[in-house]
C-alpha positions as semicolon CSV with decimal commas, in nm:
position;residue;x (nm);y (nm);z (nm)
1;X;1,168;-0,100;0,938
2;X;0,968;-0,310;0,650
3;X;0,802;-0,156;0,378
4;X;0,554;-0,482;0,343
5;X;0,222;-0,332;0,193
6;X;0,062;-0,058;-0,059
7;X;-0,243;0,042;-0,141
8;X;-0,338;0,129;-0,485
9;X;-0,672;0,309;-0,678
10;X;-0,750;0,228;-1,036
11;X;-1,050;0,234;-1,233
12;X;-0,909;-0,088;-1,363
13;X;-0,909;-0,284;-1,083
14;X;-0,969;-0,600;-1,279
15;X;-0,684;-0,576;-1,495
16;X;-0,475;-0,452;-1,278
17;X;-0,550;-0,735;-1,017
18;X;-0,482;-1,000;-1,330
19;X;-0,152;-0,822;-1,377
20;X;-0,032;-0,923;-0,993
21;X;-0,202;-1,273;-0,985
22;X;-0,081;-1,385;-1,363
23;X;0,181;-1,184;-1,448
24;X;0,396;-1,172;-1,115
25;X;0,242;-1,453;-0,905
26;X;0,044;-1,313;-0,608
27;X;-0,221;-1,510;-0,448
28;X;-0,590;-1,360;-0,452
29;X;-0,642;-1,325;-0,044
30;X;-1,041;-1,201;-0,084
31;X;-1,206;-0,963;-0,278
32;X;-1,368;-0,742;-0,020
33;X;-1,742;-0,569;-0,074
34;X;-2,102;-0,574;-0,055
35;X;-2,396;-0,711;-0,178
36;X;-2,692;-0,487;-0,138
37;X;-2,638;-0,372;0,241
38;X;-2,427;-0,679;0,359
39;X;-2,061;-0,664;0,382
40;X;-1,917;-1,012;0,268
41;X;-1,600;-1,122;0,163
42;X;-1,509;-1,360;-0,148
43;X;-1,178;-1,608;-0,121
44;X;-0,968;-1,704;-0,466
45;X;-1,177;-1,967;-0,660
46;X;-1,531;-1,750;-0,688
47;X;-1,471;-1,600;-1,045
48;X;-1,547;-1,247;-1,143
49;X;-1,881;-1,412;-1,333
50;X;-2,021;-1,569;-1,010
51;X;-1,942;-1,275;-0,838
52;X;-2,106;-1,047;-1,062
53;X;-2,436;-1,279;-1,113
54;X;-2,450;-1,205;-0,693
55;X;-2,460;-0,851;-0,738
56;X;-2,093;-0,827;-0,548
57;X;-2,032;-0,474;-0,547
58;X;-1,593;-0,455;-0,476
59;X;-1,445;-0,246;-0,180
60;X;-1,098;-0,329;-0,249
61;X;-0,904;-0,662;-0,326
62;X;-0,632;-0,803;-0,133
63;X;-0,293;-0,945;-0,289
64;X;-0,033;-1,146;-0,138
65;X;0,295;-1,316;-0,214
66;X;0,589;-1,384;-0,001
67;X;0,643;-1,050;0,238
68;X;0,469;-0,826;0,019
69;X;0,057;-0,739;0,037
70;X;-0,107;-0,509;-0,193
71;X;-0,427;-0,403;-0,213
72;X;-0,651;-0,279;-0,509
73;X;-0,935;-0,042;-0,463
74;X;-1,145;0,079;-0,764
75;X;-1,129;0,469;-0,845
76;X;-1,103;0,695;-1,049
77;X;-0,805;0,703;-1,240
78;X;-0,720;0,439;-1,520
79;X;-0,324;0,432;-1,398
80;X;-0,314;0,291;-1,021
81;X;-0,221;0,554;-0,777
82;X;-0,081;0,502;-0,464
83;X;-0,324;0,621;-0,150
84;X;-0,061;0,502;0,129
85;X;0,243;0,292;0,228
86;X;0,202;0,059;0,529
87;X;0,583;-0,016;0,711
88;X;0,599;-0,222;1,015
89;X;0,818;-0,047;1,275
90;X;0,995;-0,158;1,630
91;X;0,816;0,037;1,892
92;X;1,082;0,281;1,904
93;X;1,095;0,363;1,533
94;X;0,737;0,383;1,559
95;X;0,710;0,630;1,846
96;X;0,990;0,867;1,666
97;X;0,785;0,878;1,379
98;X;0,467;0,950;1,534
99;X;0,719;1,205;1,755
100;X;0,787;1,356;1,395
101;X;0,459;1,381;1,243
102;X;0,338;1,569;1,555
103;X;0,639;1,824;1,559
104;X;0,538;1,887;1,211
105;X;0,134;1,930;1,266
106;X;0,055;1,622;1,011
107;X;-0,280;1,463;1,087
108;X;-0,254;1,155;1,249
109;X;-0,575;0,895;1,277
110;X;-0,598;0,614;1,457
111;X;-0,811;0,299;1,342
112;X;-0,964;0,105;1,655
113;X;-0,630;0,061;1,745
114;X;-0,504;-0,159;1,445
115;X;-0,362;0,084;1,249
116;X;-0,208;0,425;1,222
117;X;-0,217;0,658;0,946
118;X;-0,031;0,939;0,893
119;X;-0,117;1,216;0,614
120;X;0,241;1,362;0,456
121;X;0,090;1,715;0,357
122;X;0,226;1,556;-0,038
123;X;-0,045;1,334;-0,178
124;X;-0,014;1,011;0,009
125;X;-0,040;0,863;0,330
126;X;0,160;0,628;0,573
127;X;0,033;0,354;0,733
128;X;0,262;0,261;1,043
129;X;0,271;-0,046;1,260
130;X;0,448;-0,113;1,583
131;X;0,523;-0,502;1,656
132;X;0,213;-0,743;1,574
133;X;0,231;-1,099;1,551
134;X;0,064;-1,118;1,217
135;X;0,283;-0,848;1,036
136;X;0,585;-1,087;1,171
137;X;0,472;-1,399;1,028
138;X;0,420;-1,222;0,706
139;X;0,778;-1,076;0,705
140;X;0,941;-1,442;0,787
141;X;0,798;-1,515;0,457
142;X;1,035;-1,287;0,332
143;X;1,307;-1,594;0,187
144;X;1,088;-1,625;-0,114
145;X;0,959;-1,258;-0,204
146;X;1,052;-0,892;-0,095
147;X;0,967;-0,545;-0,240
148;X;1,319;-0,432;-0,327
149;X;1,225;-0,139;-0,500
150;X;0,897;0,069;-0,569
151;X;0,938;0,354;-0,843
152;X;0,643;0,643;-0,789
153;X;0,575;0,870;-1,081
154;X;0,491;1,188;-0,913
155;X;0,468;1,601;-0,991
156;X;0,714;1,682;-0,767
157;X;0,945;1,397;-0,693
158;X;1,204;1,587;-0,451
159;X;0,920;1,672;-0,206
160;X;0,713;1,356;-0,180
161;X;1,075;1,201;-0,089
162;X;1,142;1,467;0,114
163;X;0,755;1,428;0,333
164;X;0,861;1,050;0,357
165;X;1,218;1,101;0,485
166;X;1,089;1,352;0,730
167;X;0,852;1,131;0,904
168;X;1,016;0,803;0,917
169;X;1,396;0,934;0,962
170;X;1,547;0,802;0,653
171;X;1,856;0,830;0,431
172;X;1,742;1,066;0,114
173;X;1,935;1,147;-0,160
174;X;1,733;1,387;-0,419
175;X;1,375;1,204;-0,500
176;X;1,548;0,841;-0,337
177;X;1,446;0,720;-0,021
178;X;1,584;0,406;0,168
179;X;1,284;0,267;0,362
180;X;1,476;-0,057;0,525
181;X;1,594;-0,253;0,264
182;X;1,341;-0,125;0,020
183;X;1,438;0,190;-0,217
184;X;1,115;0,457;-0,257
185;X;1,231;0,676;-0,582
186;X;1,008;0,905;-0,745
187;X;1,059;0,973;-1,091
188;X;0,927;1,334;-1,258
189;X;0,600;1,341;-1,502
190;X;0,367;1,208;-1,231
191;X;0,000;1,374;-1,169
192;X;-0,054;1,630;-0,835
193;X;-0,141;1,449;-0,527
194;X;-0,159;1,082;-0,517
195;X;0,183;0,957;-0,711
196;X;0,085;0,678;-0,983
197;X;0,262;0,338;-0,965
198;X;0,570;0,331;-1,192
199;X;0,734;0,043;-1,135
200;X;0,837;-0,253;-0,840
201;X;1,101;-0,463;-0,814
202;X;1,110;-0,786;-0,629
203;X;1,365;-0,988;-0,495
């Protein structure tokens, strides 16, 4: 079980996108959006100027370094909070957790059958993988960069553990969850629903 991605809402998308590229040393993937009715998509090396003189209206922006991807979509809330977690699972990992989310009635969507997300009833979602070839290659790239910790600020920190926990079979103790070799802690003074970004460490 990998905790390799998150997905995070900010009115400050720009800044917060400098932050990871200068400040901690991800790699732009694309900058996903639209310009008028077209969907397009925008590699590192078109600037913010160029993309604005096209109109580029941004859907979200994709981050990358080592085993970790994070992705930035604009919203409304100046401190990024965190829609959903993506973990890649074995198959059997994944089929308990599904198991678990249907025991406990969560909603459970299915995206043309590339990814799975599961709502935890506490703000946030889950995005779950089974094996894929792509999620692999990412996680051999793990020698150089891993999430080794994520920190959550949330309103009620024992409960958004707990909703994790439950659905992916974890160890908990109080607002700490071990997520494979990545620890999930939520830390008190956070906003209701989505839990803001507090802190990451890397290894």
């Amino acid at each position: 079980m990998n905790l390799f991605h998150y997905h995070l809402v900010t009115s400050r998308v720009r800044e917060v996108e400098a932050r990871y590229i200068g400040k901690l040393g991800f790699d732009l993937v694309a900058r996903h959006g639209r310009i008028g009715e077209d969907l397009t998509s925008y590699e590192a090396g078109v600037s913010w100027t160029e993309l604005d003189d096209l109109g580029f209206k941004l859907r979200l922006s994709e981050l990358e370094l080592g085993a970790v991807n994070v992705v930035v979509q604009p919203g409304q809330w100046p401190m990024p909070r965190v829609d959903h977690l993506g973990l890649a699972l074995d198959d059997d990992e994944f089929d308990d957790a599904l198991a678990r989310a249907e025991q406990a009635e969560l909603r459970v969507q299915e995206h043309g059958g590339r990814r799975t997300f599961v709502s935890t009833n506490a703000g946030y979602r889950l995005e779950l993988h089974p094996p894929r070839d792509w999620i692999d290659e990412l996680l051999q790239q793990g020698d150089r960069l891993r999430l080794s910790e994520l920190h959550l600020k949330a309103d009620d920190p024992d409960g958004k553990a707990e909703a994790l926990a439950g659905i992916l079979g974890c160890a908990r103790i109080g607002p700490e969850v071990e997520v494979g070799d990545t620890l999930v802690r939520f830390v008190p003074g956070g906003p209701q629903g989505r839990p803001e970004l507090y802190g990451e460490l890397f290894v």
